[in-house]
Amino acid sequence: MARNFNLNKGERFSLAKEEGLEKIQVDLKWDSEADLDATAFLLGEDGVILEDADFVFYNSANRSEPYDRQKFGSKRNWQNETVPMSFDGSVLGSADDLGGEDSGETMHVELSKVRPEVTEIVFCVTIHGSESFRDVKDPQIVIINEETGEELCHYNLKENFSTESAVIAGSLVLNEDGEWEFAAIGNGYDGGLQTLVDMYT
């Protein structure tokens, strides 16, 4: 039986403790009226993405279903009815949550689909527009065994953010033994999503 761990910044949780763990649900939660977006970057050993589609974000053209005009009618409908997907299909992004009390977005990771060149999957939250994380209440990231629904660990970001408009919440990291760990990061940056794109591409 797994225990639920509350992590502090800089701490890690070994997913190898969960025998047979295959599918992970990553819940990014917050309380804000602003429009926040969850994104993921699948990184190689040099710390940058290997393919454009390894930047998993709301407007990505690589999605859970290919565009079919007969089915969706328009590309706008296609974007609204599908979710972004990584190059290898291992990470599915979230539908857009436009804000409000108990807001959040959910991403999904299938570990067996992560190709060997990927050594880290970084989960971030950015604010759309001119607002900052100063007014975002109770931001947190929760890691769940998707097949059992059991919460494995979570990290409440207790940092005193001010002007930051992009936050790296945490990441899945492949350790030296070839096993995945969740790392609590909680680093904030100015410049929104573009800052993260510049870091990881």
Coordinates of N, CA, C and O in Angstrom, one line a residue, residues 5-17 119-121 143 152-155 170-185:
F5 N 2.7 11.3 0.1 CA 3.8 12.1 0.5 C 3.6 13.6 0.2 O 3.3 13.9 -1.0
N6 N 3.7 14.5 1.2 CA 3.7 15.9 1.0 C 5.1 16.4 0.8 O 6.0 16.2 1.7
L7 N 5.5 16.9 -0.3 CA 6.9 17.2 -0.6 C 7.1 18.7 -0.4 O 6.2 19.5 -0.5
N8 N 8.4 19.0 0.0 CA 8.8 20.4 0.0 C 9.7 20.6 -1.2 O 10.2 19.7 -1.9
K9 N 9.9 21.9 -1.4 CA 10.8 22.3 -2.6 C 12.1 21.6 -2.5 O 12.8 21.6 -1.5
G10 N 12.5 21.0 -3.7 CA 13.8 20.3 -3.8 C 13.7 18.8 -3.5 O 14.7 18.1 -3.7
E11 N 12.6 18.4 -2.9 CA 12.5 17.0 -2.5 C 12.1 16.1 -3.7 O 11.5 16.6 -4.7
R12 N 12.3 14.8 -3.6 CA 12.0 13.9 -4.7 C 11.2 12.7 -4.1 O 11.3 12.3 -3.0
F13 N 10.3 12.2 -5.0 CA 9.6 11.0 -4.6 C 9.8 9.9 -5.7 O 9.7 10.2 -6.9
S14 N 10.3 8.7 -5.3 CA 10.6 7.7 -6.2 C 9.3 6.9 -6.7 O 8.6 6.4 -5.8
L15 N 9.0 7.0 -8.0 CA 7.9 6.3 -8.5 C 8.1 4.8 -8.5 O 7.2 4.0 -8.7
A16 N 9.4 4.3 -8.4 CA 9.7 2.9 -8.3 C 9.1 2.2 -7.1 O 9.0 1.0 -7.1
K17 N 8.7 3.0 -6.1 CA 8.0 2.4 -4.9 C 6.7 1.8 -5.3 O 6.1 0.9 -4.6
T119 N 14.8 12.1 -20.9 CA 15.3 11.9 -19.5 C 14.6 12.7 -18.4 O 14.8 12.5 -17.2
E120 N 13.8 13.7 -18.9 CA 13.0 14.5 -17.9 C 11.8 15.1 -18.6 O 11.8 15.4 -19.8
I121 N 10.7 15.1 -17.8 CA 9.4 15.7 -18.3 C 9.1 16.8 -17.3 O 8.8 16.5 -16.1
I143 N 0.5 14.1 -8.0 CA 0.8 13.0 -8.8 C 0.0 11.8 -8.4 O 0.0 11.4 -7.2
L152 N -0.2 9.7 -5.0 CA 1.1 9.2 -4.6 C 1.9 10.3 -3.8 O 2.5 10.0 -2.8
C153 N 1.8 11.5 -4.3 CA 2.5 12.6 -3.6 C 2.0 13.9 -4.2 O 1.4 14.0 -5.2
H154 N 2.2 15.0 -3.4 CA 1.8 16.3 -3.9 C 2.7 17.3 -3.3 O 3.3 17.1 -2.3
Y155 N 2.8 18.4 -4.0 CA 3.7 19.5 -3.6 C 2.9 20.8 -3.7 O 2.4 21.2 -4.7
G170 N 7.1 21.1 -11.2 CA 7.9 19.9 -10.9 C 8.2 19.2 -12.1 O 7.8 19.6 -13.3
S171 N 8.9 18.0 -12.0 CA 9.2 17.3 -13.2 C 9.4 15.8 -12.8 O 9.6 15.4 -11.7
L172 N 9.2 15.0 -13.8 CA 9.6 13.5 -13.7 C 11.0 13.4 -14.3 O 11.3 13.8 -15.4
V173 N 11.8 12.8 -13.5 CA 13.3 12.7 -13.8 C 13.7 11.3 -13.8 O 13.4 10.5 -12.9
L174 N 14.4 10.9 -14.8 CA 15.0 9.5 -14.9 C 16.3 9.5 -14.1 O 17.2 10.3 -14.4
N175 N 16.4 8.7 -13.0 CA 17.6 8.7 -12.2 C 18.7 7.8 -12.8 O 18.5 7.2 -13.8
E176 N 19.8 7.7 -12.1 CA 20.9 6.9 -12.6 C 20.6 5.4 -12.7 O 21.2 4.7 -13.4
D177 N 19.6 5.0 -11.9 CA 19.2 3.5 -12.0 C 18.1 3.3 -13.1 O 17.6 2.2 -13.1
G178 N 17.8 4.3 -13.8 CA 16.8 4.2 -14.9 C 15.4 4.1 -14.4 O 14.5 3.6 -15.0
E179 N 15.2 4.7 -13.2 CA 13.8 4.8 -12.6 C 13.3 6.2 -12.5 O 14.1 7.1 -12.3
W180 N 12.0 6.4 -12.6 CA 11.5 7.7 -12.6 C 11.2 8.2 -11.2 O 10.8 7.5 -10.3
E181 N 11.5 9.5 -11.0 CA 11.3 10.1 -9.7 C 10.5 11.4 -10.0 O 10.7 12.0 -11.1
F182 N 9.7 11.9 -9.1 CA 9.1 13.2 -9.2 C 9.9 14.1 -8.4 O 10.1 13.9 -7.2
A183 N 10.3 15.3 -9.0 CA 11.0 16.3 -8.3 C 10.2 17.5 -8.1 O 9.5 18.0 -9.0
A184 N 10.1 18.0 -6.9 CA 9.3 19.3 -6.5 C 10.3 20.5 -6.8 O 11.3 20.6 -6.2
I185 N 9.9 21.4 -7.7 CA 10.8 22.4 -8.2 C 10.3 23.8 -7.7 O 11.0 24.5 -6.9

